[in-house]
PDB file of C-alpha atoms and ligand atoms in Angstrom:
ATOM      1  CA  MET A   1     138.707  16.104-147.189  1.00 38.00           C
ATOM      2  CA  ALA A   2     135.698  14.439-148.797  1.00 41.00           C
ATOM      3  CA  ILE A   3     136.852  10.907-147.900  1.00 40.00           C
ATOM      4  CA  ILE A   4     134.365   9.354-145.522  1.00 41.00           C
ATOM      5  CA  GLU A   5     135.553   6.873-142.929  1.00 41.00           C
ATOM      6  CA  SER A   6     134.735   3.367-144.133  1.00 46.00           C
ATOM      7  CA  SER A   7     132.781   1.578-141.461  1.00 51.00           C
ATOM      8  CA  ASP A   8     130.244  -1.136-142.137  1.00 61.00           C
ATOM      9  CA  HIS A   9     132.040  -3.341-144.659  1.00 76.00           C
ATOM     10  CA  PRO A  10     130.827  -6.880-143.977  1.00 74.00           C
ATOM     11  CA  GLN A  11     133.341  -8.178-146.537  1.00 90.00           C
ATOM     12  CA  ARG A  12     136.303  -6.472-144.822  1.00 94.00           C
ATOM     13  CA  VAL A  13     139.115  -8.580-143.355  1.00 95.00           C
ATOM     14  CA  ARG A  14     142.146  -7.202-141.464  1.00 96.00           C
ATOM     15  CA  ILE A  15     145.614  -8.370-142.465  1.00 97.00           C
ATOM     16  CA  LEU A  16     148.278  -7.152-140.020  1.00 97.00           C
ATOM     17  CA  GLY A  17     145.753  -4.518-139.009  1.00 97.00           C
ATOM     18  CA  VAL A  18     145.241  -3.295-142.591  1.00 98.00           C
ATOM     19  CA  PRO A  19     141.686  -3.528-143.997  1.00 97.00           C
ATOM     20  CA  VAL A  20     141.237  -5.513-147.221  1.00 97.00           C
ATOM     21  CA  ASP A  21     137.878  -6.297-148.837  1.00 97.00           C
ATOM     22  CA  CYS A  22     137.114  -9.893-149.640  1.00 96.00           C
ATOM     23  CA  VAL A  23     135.560  -9.179-153.047  1.00 97.00           C
ATOM     24  CA  SER A  24     135.931 -10.838-156.450  1.00 96.00           C
ATOM     25  CA  MET A  25     136.772  -8.840-159.578  1.00 97.00           C
ATOM     26  CA  ASP A  26     133.091  -8.791-160.638  1.00 97.00           C
ATOM     27  CA  GLU A  27     132.012  -7.608-157.195  1.00 97.00           C
ATOM     28  CA  ALA A  28     134.722  -4.919-157.134  1.00 97.00           C
ATOM     29  CA  LEU A  29     133.580  -3.634-160.541  1.00 98.00           C
ATOM     30  CA  SER A  30     129.982  -3.513-159.469  1.00 97.00           C
ATOM     31  CA  ILE A  31     130.930  -1.642-156.242  1.00 97.00           C
ATOM     32  CA  MET A  32     132.918   0.864-158.342  1.00 98.00           C
ATOM     33  CA  GLU A  33     130.004   1.376-160.725  1.00 98.00           C
ATOM     34  CA  GLY A  34     127.923   2.136-157.628  1.00 97.00           C
ATOM     35  CA  PHE A  35     130.526   4.768-156.645  1.00 97.00           C
ATOM     36  CA  VAL A  36     130.193   6.352-160.099  1.00 98.00           C
ATOM     37  CA  LYS A  37     126.407   6.499-159.662  1.00 98.00           C
ATOM     38  CA  GLU A  38     126.831   8.126-156.223  1.00 97.00           C
ATOM     39  CA  GLY A  39     128.882  10.856-157.884  1.00 96.00           C
ATOM     40  CA  SER A  40     131.145  11.889-154.975  1.00 97.00           C
ATOM     41  CA  PRO A  41     134.912  11.125-155.024  1.00 97.00           C
ATOM     42  CA  HIS A  42     135.935   7.646-153.885  1.00 97.00           C
ATOM     43  CA  LEU A  43     139.353   6.211-153.077  1.00 97.00           C
ATOM     44  CA  VAL A  44     140.098   2.633-154.185  1.00 98.00           C
ATOM     45  CA  ILE A  45     143.320   0.942-153.081  1.00 98.00           C
ATOM     46  CA  THR A  46     144.873  -2.172-154.580  1.00 98.00           C
ATOM     47  CA  ALA A  47     146.732  -3.710-151.627  1.00 97.00           C
ATOM     48  CA  ASP A  48     149.793  -5.881-152.127  1.00 95.00           C
ATOM     49  CA  SER A  49     152.090  -7.477-149.552  1.00 95.00           C
ATOM     50  CA  SER A  50     154.714  -4.725-149.800  1.00 94.00           C
ATOM     51  CA  GLY A  51     152.133  -1.975-149.169  1.00 96.00           C
ATOM     52  CA  ILE A  52     150.770  -3.816-146.127  1.00 97.00           C
ATOM     53  CA  VAL A  53     154.303  -4.241-144.726  1.00 97.00           C
ATOM     54  CA  GLN A  54     155.060  -0.539-145.402  1.00 95.00           C
ATOM     55  CA  ALA A  55     151.862   0.445-143.597  1.00 97.00           C
ATOM     56  CA  GLN A  56     153.229  -1.161-140.401  1.00 96.00           C
ATOM     57  CA  THR A  57     155.809   1.627-140.098  1.00 96.00           C
ATOM     58  CA  ASP A  58     154.110   4.392-142.099  1.00 96.00           C
ATOM     59  CA  PRO A  59     151.132   5.721-140.104  1.00 97.00           C
ATOM     60  CA  GLU A  60     150.083   8.003-142.964  1.00 96.00           C
ATOM     61  CA  LEU A  61     149.827   5.047-145.355  1.00 96.00           C
ATOM     62  CA  ALA A  62     148.007   2.984-142.683  1.00 97.00           C
ATOM     63  CA  ASP A  63     145.513   5.835-142.370  1.00 97.00           C
ATOM     64  CA  LEU A  64     144.977   5.923-146.143  1.00 97.00           C
ATOM     65  CA  TYR A  65     144.112   2.213-146.152  1.00 97.00           C
ATOM     66  CA  GLU A  66     141.502   2.957-143.464  1.00 96.00           C
ATOM     67  CA  LYS A  67     140.055   5.667-145.674  1.00 95.00           C
ATOM     68  CA  GLY A  68     139.848   3.481-148.775  1.00 96.00           C
ATOM     69  CA  HIS A  69     136.212   3.059-149.789  1.00 96.00           C
ATOM     70  CA  LEU A  70     137.295  -0.218-151.371  1.00 97.00           C
ATOM     71  CA  VAL A  71     140.585  -2.053-150.763  1.00 98.00           C
ATOM     72  CA  THR A  72     141.221  -4.986-153.103  1.00 98.00           C
ATOM     73  CA  ALA A  73     143.662  -7.908-152.829  1.00 98.00           C
ATOM     74  CA  ASP A  74     146.206  -7.039-155.524  1.00 96.00           C
ATOM     75  CA  SER A  75     148.641  -9.915-154.972  1.00 93.00           C
ATOM     76  CA  SER A  76     148.597 -13.674-154.378  1.00 91.00           C
ATOM     77  CA  GLY A  77     150.235 -13.094-150.975  1.00 94.00           C
ATOM     78  CA  VAL A  78     147.288 -10.977-149.863  1.00 97.00           C
ATOM     79  CA  VAL A  79     144.758 -13.529-151.214  1.00 97.00           C
ATOM     80  CA  TRP A  80     146.578 -16.224-149.202  1.00 95.00           C
ATOM     81  CA  ALA A  81     146.547 -14.082-146.038  1.00 97.00           C
ATOM     82  CA  ILE A  82     142.810 -13.344-146.401  1.00 96.00           C
ATOM     83  CA  ASN A  83     141.890 -16.981-146.974  1.00 96.00           C
ATOM     84  CA  ARG A  84     143.876 -18.041-143.892  1.00 94.00           C
ATOM     85  CA  ARG A  85     141.540 -15.843-141.906  1.00 89.00           C
ATOM     86  CA  ARG A  86     138.264 -16.366-143.747  1.00 91.00           C
ATOM     87  CA  LYS A  87     138.037 -18.665-146.773  1.00 93.00           C
ATOM     88  CA  CYS A  88     136.309 -16.191-149.033  1.00 94.00           C
ATOM     89  CA  LEU A  89     138.495 -15.238-151.983  1.00 95.00           C
ATOM     90  CA  GLN A  90     139.153 -17.173-155.208  1.00 93.00           C
ATOM     91  CA  GLU A  91     141.173 -14.609-157.125  1.00 94.00           C
ATOM     92  CA  ARG A  92     143.362 -11.526-157.051  1.00 94.00           C
ATOM     93  CA  VAL A  93     141.771  -8.203-157.891  1.00 97.00           C
ATOM     94  CA  SER A  94     144.871  -6.525-159.281  1.00 96.00           C
ATOM     95  CA  GLY A  95     145.403  -3.020-160.609  1.00 97.00           C
ATOM     96  CA  VAL A  96     146.487  -4.392-164.007  1.00 95.00           C
ATOM     97  CA  GLU A  97     143.236  -6.352-164.356  1.00 97.00           C
ATOM     98  CA  ILE A  98     141.052  -3.516-163.003  1.00 98.00           C
ATOM     99  CA  VAL A  99     142.456  -1.148-165.669  1.00 98.00           C
ATOM    100  CA  ASP A 100     141.571  -3.669-168.388  1.00 98.00           C
ATOM    101  CA  ARG A 101     138.091  -4.469-167.061  1.00 98.00           C
ATOM    102  CA  VAL A 102     137.158  -0.807-166.458  1.00 98.00           C
ATOM    103  CA  CYS A 103     138.215  -0.010-170.050  1.00 98.00           C
ATOM    104  CA  ALA A 104     135.918  -2.824-171.245  1.00 98.00           C
ATOM    105  CA  LEU A 105     133.065  -1.373-169.156  1.00 98.00           C
ATOM    106  CA  SER A 106     133.810   2.094-170.506  1.00 98.00           C
ATOM    107  CA  ALA A 107     133.493   0.834-174.095  1.00 98.00           C
ATOM    108  CA  ASP A 108     130.094  -0.530-173.172  1.00 97.00           C
ATOM    109  CA  ARG A 109     128.776   2.241-170.920  1.00 97.00           C
ATOM    110  CA  GLY A 110     130.793   5.334-171.817  1.00 97.00           C
ATOM    111  CA  TYR A 111     132.556   5.924-168.479  1.00 98.00           C
ATOM    112  CA  SER A 112     135.308   8.513-168.886  1.00 98.00           C
ATOM    113  CA  ILE A 113     138.805   7.519-167.759  1.00 98.00           C
ATOM    114  CA  TYR A 114     142.041   9.475-167.181  1.00 98.00           C
ATOM    115  CA  PHE A 115     145.486   7.811-167.053  1.00 98.00           C
ATOM    116  CA  LEU A 116     148.042   9.549-164.814  1.00 98.00           C
ATOM    117  CA  GLY A 117     151.526   8.179-164.228  1.00 98.00           C
ATOM    118  CA  ALA A 118     154.500   6.159-165.499  1.00 98.00           C
ATOM    119  CA  ALA A 119     157.370   7.430-167.658  1.00 98.00           C
ATOM    120  CA  PRO A 120     156.732   9.992-170.438  1.00 98.00           C
ATOM    121  CA  GLY A 121     154.794   8.385-173.309  1.00 98.00           C
ATOM    122  CA  VAL A 122     153.854   5.191-171.426  1.00 98.00           C
ATOM    123  CA  ALA A 123     150.372   6.247-170.238  1.00 98.00           C
ATOM    124  CA  GLU A 124     149.545   7.418-173.788  1.00 98.00           C
ATOM    125  CA  GLN A 125     150.804   4.137-175.233  1.00 98.00           C
ATOM    126  CA  ALA A 126     148.806   2.101-172.704  1.00 98.00           C
ATOM    127  CA  ALA A 127     145.718   4.164-173.607  1.00 98.00           C
ATOM    128  CA  GLU A 128     146.303   3.476-177.292  1.00 98.00           C
ATOM    129  CA  GLN A 129     146.621  -0.291-176.741  1.00 98.00           C
ATOM    130  CA  LEU A 130     143.496  -0.390-174.589  1.00 98.00           C
ATOM    131  CA  ARG A 131     141.503   1.618-177.153  1.00 98.00           C
ATOM    132  CA  LEU A 132     142.503  -0.990-179.734  1.00 98.00           C
ATOM    133  CA  LYS A 133     141.524  -3.832-177.417  1.00 98.00           C
ATOM    134  CA  HIS A 134     138.237  -2.221-176.328  1.00 98.00           C
ATOM    135  CA  PRO A 135     137.004  -0.049-179.222  1.00 98.00           C
ATOM    136  CA  GLY A 136     134.954   2.860-177.920  1.00 97.00           C
ATOM    137  CA  CYS A 137     136.750   2.895-174.567  1.00 98.00           C
ATOM    138  CA  ASN A 138     136.427   6.521-173.418  1.00 98.00           C
ATOM    139  CA  ILE A 139     139.957   7.455-172.266  1.00 98.00           C
ATOM    140  CA  VAL A 140     139.776  11.242-172.103  1.00 98.00           C
ATOM    141  CA  GLY A 141     143.388  12.049-171.220  1.00 98.00           C
ATOM    142  CA  ALA A 142     146.787  10.730-170.215  1.00 98.00           C
ATOM    143  CA  ARG A 143     149.838  12.301-168.566  1.00 98.00           C
ATOM    144  CA  HIS A 144     153.182  11.007-167.324  1.00 98.00           C
ATOM    145  CA  GLY A 145     153.994  10.709-163.620  1.00 98.00           C
ATOM    146  CA  PHE A 146     157.450  12.199-163.434  1.00 98.00           C
ATOM    147  CA  PHE A 147     156.777  15.458-161.618  1.00 97.00           C
ATOM    148  CA  PRO A 148     157.908  16.614-158.161  1.00 97.00           C
ATOM    149  CA  SER A 149     155.428  16.311-155.284  1.00 95.00           C
ATOM    150  CA  ASP A 150     155.203  20.079-154.961  1.00 96.00           C
ATOM    151  CA  SER A 151     153.635  20.135-158.449  1.00 97.00           C
ATOM    152  CA  ASP A 152     150.757  17.902-157.261  1.00 98.00           C
ATOM    153  CA  PRO A 153     148.294  20.840-157.089  1.00 98.00           C
ATOM    154  CA  VAL A 154     149.180  21.944-160.650  1.00 98.00           C
ATOM    155  CA  VAL A 155     148.754  18.401-162.005  1.00 98.00           C
ATOM    156  CA  ALA A 156     145.493  18.042-160.067  1.00 98.00           C
ATOM    157  CA  GLU A 157     144.139  21.240-161.670  1.00 98.00           C
ATOM    158  CA  GLU A 158     145.132  19.901-165.087  1.00 98.00           C
ATOM    159  CA  VAL A 159     143.338  16.562-164.531  1.00 98.00           C
ATOM    160  CA  SER A 160     140.289  18.214-162.924  1.00 98.00           C
ATOM    161  CA  LYS A 161     139.387  19.809-166.289  1.00 98.00           C
ATOM    162  CA  PHE A 162     138.469  16.320-167.544  1.00 97.00           C
ATOM    163  CA  LYS A 163     136.174  15.473-164.581  1.00 94.00           C
ATOM    164  CA  PRO A 164     136.740  11.742-165.208  1.00 98.00           C
ATOM    165  CA  ASP A 165     134.512   9.008-163.813  1.00 98.00           C
ATOM    166  CA  PHE A 166     137.640   6.888-163.247  1.00 98.00           C
ATOM    167  CA  LEU A 167     141.154   8.170-162.529  1.00 98.00           C
ATOM    168  CA  PHE A 168     143.975   5.620-162.658  1.00 98.00           C
ATOM    169  CA  VAL A 169     147.099   6.827-160.849  1.00 98.00           C
ATOM    170  CA  ALA A 170     150.335   4.918-161.509  1.00 98.00           C
ATOM    171  CA  LEU A 171     153.000   6.567-159.338  1.00 98.00           C
ATOM    172  CA  GLY A 172     153.918   3.579-157.130  1.00 95.00           C
ATOM    173  CA  ILE A 173     152.993   2.923-153.492  1.00 93.00           C
ATOM    174  CA  PRO A 174     152.626   5.074-151.371  1.00 94.00           C
ATOM    175  CA  ARG A 175     152.992   8.154-153.581  1.00 96.00           C
ATOM    176  CA  GLN A 176     149.897   7.343-155.685  1.00 97.00           C
ATOM    177  CA  GLU A 177     147.660   6.913-152.608  1.00 96.00           C
ATOM    178  CA  ARG A 178     148.999  10.161-151.100  1.00 96.00           C
ATOM    179  CA  PHE A 179     148.432  11.976-154.395  1.00 98.00           C
ATOM    180  CA  ILE A 180     144.836  10.750-154.613  1.00 97.00           C
ATOM    181  CA  ALA A 181     143.972  11.584-151.003  1.00 96.00           C
ATOM    182  CA  SER A 182     145.432  15.083-151.186  1.00 96.00           C
ATOM    183  CA  THR A 183     143.900  16.014-154.555  1.00 98.00           C
ATOM    184  CA  MET A 184     140.565  14.197-154.734  1.00 96.00           C
ATOM    185  CA  ASP A 185     138.568  17.237-153.601  1.00 96.00           C
ATOM    186  CA  VAL A 186     140.018  19.203-156.528  1.00 98.00           C
ATOM    187  CA  ILE A 187     139.950  16.505-159.209  1.00 98.00           C
ATOM    188  CA  GLN A 188     136.491  15.156-158.281  1.00 97.00           C
ATOM    189  CA  ALA A 189     137.011  11.847-160.105  1.00 98.00           C
ATOM    190  CA  LYS A 190     134.222   9.562-158.930  1.00 98.00           C
ATOM    191  CA  VAL A 191     136.642   6.671-158.508  1.00 98.00           C
ATOM    192  CA  ALA A 192     140.409   7.194-158.103  1.00 98.00           C
ATOM    193  CA  ILE A 193     142.593   4.093-157.965  1.00 98.00           C
ATOM    194  CA  GLY A 194     146.323   3.596-157.431  1.00 98.00           C
ATOM    195  CA  VAL A 195     147.387   1.066-160.080  1.00 98.00           C
ATOM    196  CA  GLY A 196     151.200   0.792-159.655  1.00 95.00           C
ATOM    197  CA  GLY A 197     152.983  -0.549-162.722  1.00 94.00           C
ATOM    198  CA  SER A 198     149.783  -1.217-164.746  1.00 96.00           C
ATOM    199  CA  PHE A 199     150.505   1.258-167.569  1.00 98.00           C
ATOM    200  CA  ASP A 200     153.932  -0.347-168.050  1.00 96.00           C
ATOM    201  CA  VAL A 201     152.149  -3.680-168.600  1.00 94.00           C
ATOM    202  CA  HIS A 202     149.340  -2.389-170.846  1.00 97.00           C
ATOM    203  CA  SER A 203     151.715  -0.306-172.975  1.00 97.00           C
ATOM    204  CA  GLY A 204     153.825  -3.417-173.605  1.00 94.00           C
ATOM    205  CA  LYS A 205     156.840  -1.835-171.809  1.00 91.00           C
ATOM    206  CA  THR A 206     156.748  -4.632-169.221  1.00 87.00           C
ATOM    207  CA  LYS A 207     155.726  -8.089-170.356  1.00 82.00           C
ATOM    208  CA  ARG A 208     153.268  -9.917-168.134  1.00 80.00           C
ATOM    209  CA  ALA A 209     154.611 -13.142-166.673  1.00 85.00           C
ATOM    210  CA  PRO A 210     154.024 -16.234-168.840  1.00 91.00           C
ATOM    211  CA  LYS A 211     150.869 -18.181-167.927  1.00 89.00           C
ATOM    212  CA  LEU A 212     152.943 -20.866-166.175  1.00 91.00           C
ATOM    213  CA  PHE A 213     154.422 -18.271-163.775  1.00 89.00           C
ATOM    214  CA  GLN A 214     150.944 -16.808-163.232  1.00 84.00           C
ATOM    215  CA  ARG A 215     149.480 -20.255-162.499  1.00 86.00           C
ATOM    216  CA  LEU A 216     152.256 -21.038-160.022  1.00 87.00           C
ATOM    217  CA  ARG A 217     151.733 -17.596-158.444  1.00 81.00           C
ATOM    218  CA  LEU A 218     155.317 -16.687-159.265  1.00 86.00           C
ATOM    219  CA  GLU A 219     154.689 -13.408-161.070  1.00 81.00           C
ATOM    220  CA  TRP A 220     156.927 -11.667-158.514  1.00 81.00           C
ATOM    221  CA  LEU A 221     159.813 -13.956-159.560  1.00 86.00           C
ATOM    222  CA  TRP A 222     159.265 -13.122-163.227  1.00 86.00           C
ATOM    223  CA  ARG A 223     159.271  -9.390-162.464  1.00 81.00           C
ATOM    224  CA  LEU A 224     162.461  -9.831-160.452  1.00 86.00           C
ATOM    225  CA  LEU A 225     164.170 -11.660-163.324  1.00 87.00           C
ATOM    226  CA  LEU A 226     163.232  -8.825-165.703  1.00 85.00           C
ATOM    227  CA  ASN A 227     164.083  -6.057-163.267  1.00 85.00           C
ATOM    228  CA  PRO A 228     166.562  -6.946-160.483  1.00 86.00           C
ATOM    229  CA  THR A 229     166.115  -3.483-158.897  1.00 83.00           C
ATOM    230  CA  LYS A 230     162.787  -4.855-157.597  1.00 82.00           C
ATOM    231  CA  ILE A 231     164.706  -6.953-155.039  1.00 86.00           C
ATOM    232  CA  ALA A 232     163.920  -4.554-152.150  1.00 85.00           C
ATOM    233  CA  LYS A 233     160.209  -5.010-152.815  1.00 85.00           C
ATOM    234  CA  VAL A 234     160.432  -8.787-153.332  1.00 85.00           C
ATOM    235  CA  LYS A 235     162.326  -9.148-150.046  1.00 87.00           C
ATOM    236  CA  LEU A 236     159.222  -7.862-148.267  1.00 91.00           C
ATOM    237  CA  LEU A 237     157.196 -10.921-149.365  1.00 90.00           C
ATOM    238  CA  PRO A 238     158.797 -13.521-147.005  1.00 92.00           C
ATOM    239  CA  ARG A 239     158.657 -10.878-144.268  1.00 94.00           C
ATOM    240  CA  PHE A 240     154.952 -10.391-144.968  1.00 96.00           C
ATOM    241  CA  MET A 241     154.331 -14.155-144.837  1.00 95.00           C
ATOM    242  CA  LEU A 242     156.225 -14.574-141.549  1.00 96.00           C
ATOM    243  CA  MET A 243     154.335 -11.655-140.004  1.00 97.00           C
ATOM    244  CA  VAL A 244     150.981 -13.103-141.159  1.00 97.00           C
ATOM    245  CA  LEU A 245     151.887 -16.583-139.845  1.00 96.00           C
ATOM    246  CA  GLY A 246     152.756 -14.989-136.510  1.00 93.00           C
ATOM    247  CA  GLU A 247     149.387 -13.252-136.349  1.00 88.00           C
ATOM    248  CA  LYS A 248     146.462 -14.844-134.461  1.00 77.00           C
ATOM    249  CA  ARG A 249     143.745 -16.105-136.820  1.00 74.00           C
TER     250      ARG A 249
HETATM  251  N1  LIG B   1     156.412   6.300-161.401  1.00 82.91           N
HETATM  252  C1  LIG B   1     155.972   7.568-161.757  1.00 82.91           C
HETATM  253  N2  LIG B   1     156.553   8.642-161.147  1.00 82.91           N
HETATM  254  C2  LIG B   1     157.520   8.508-160.201  1.00 82.91           C
HETATM  255  C3  LIG B   1     157.936   7.197-159.835  1.00 82.91           C
HETATM  256  C4  LIG B   1     157.340   6.111-160.458  1.00 82.91           C
HETATM  257  O1  LIG B   1     155.102   7.738-162.590  1.00 82.91           O
HETATM  258  O2  LIG B   1     157.976   9.525-159.691  1.00 82.91           O
HETATM  259  C5  LIG B   1     155.764   5.149-162.068  1.00 82.91           C
HETATM  260  C6  LIG B   1     156.721   4.121-162.652  1.00 82.91           C
HETATM  261  O3  LIG B   1     157.181   4.547-163.938  1.00 82.91           O
HETATM  262  C7  LIG B   1     155.823   2.902-162.717  1.00 82.91           C
HETATM  263  C8  LIG B   1     154.901   3.087-161.516  1.00 82.91           C
HETATM  264  O4  LIG B   1     155.044   4.435-161.109  1.00 82.91           O
HETATM  265  O5  LIG B   1     155.064   2.913-163.901  1.00 82.91           O
HETATM  266  C9  LIG B   1     155.254   2.225-160.319  1.00 82.91           C
HETATM  267  O6  LIG B   1     155.321   0.921-160.698  1.00 82.91           O
HETATM  268  P1  LIG B   1     155.683  -0.219-159.659  1.00 82.91           P
HETATM  269  O7  LIG B   1     155.526  -1.515-160.351  1.00 82.91           O
HETATM  270  O8  LIG B   1     156.997   0.102-158.984  1.00 82.91           O
HETATM  271  O9  LIG B   1     154.499  -0.012-158.647  1.00 82.91           O
HETATM  272  P2  LIG B   1     154.251  -0.618-157.239  1.00 82.91           P
HETATM  273  O10 LIG B   1     155.195  -1.773-157.118  1.00 82.91           O
HETATM  274  O11 LIG B   1     154.531   0.471-156.271  1.00 82.91           O
HETATM  275  O12 LIG B   1     152.820  -0.999-157.301  1.00 82.91           O
END
């Protein structure tokens, strides 16, 4: 596998043993542009509280976090946990926002982007909305994410034809990270990022929380109100907070 072990990351903080990089959105974008210049495949992970809790009992997922060339703080819970340890982060660096900002960069600099994941039609719709928002944004392909895991190699071959600079994979945690790690040698995207439910948001399928909920850091509550099946995931948040509070600073 072409993933190199991440070692000297001065900005790296460990939350419950999981590495997360204390970087702002602008810094994350500039690191990713550096990855594109390097040219080899890179794995970027957007870490939220549920993923960090899952990694406690899923050694394969824990290993993937270690292999992430960049691990950003996707949720307010993770920002809180980082700042408890080292006051260094002002903002979340979420998958939803990364998708938007990379599309803006693409419109400016021509980076090619592939959208993989979400229900049939959603990735295409998200691509359409983002092309409207950022005219010239170079989205070269989109494909839905409802395929069995044993078709991963076939899907990887399909995506590899586009040789994208950026590959956004929206299959949910931990499937998207597993997909990226097992196919990155074939696909050769310079930056591959797991972006969870981002296409649902950008396509308009899921509405983003109103500004008030965002300001109060209650986006999780908004998502729960819209989709009560998310309760299993939301229940991990208090568990995450208790585990972090029990951890030595
Ligand atoms: N999804 C998919 N294939 C699957 C299961 C899920 O493409 O087999 C998509 C789903 O439609 C959604 C995304 O993966 O767009 C996961 O979103 P969620 O908000 O659950 O992500 P997470 O909370 O894991 O970040």
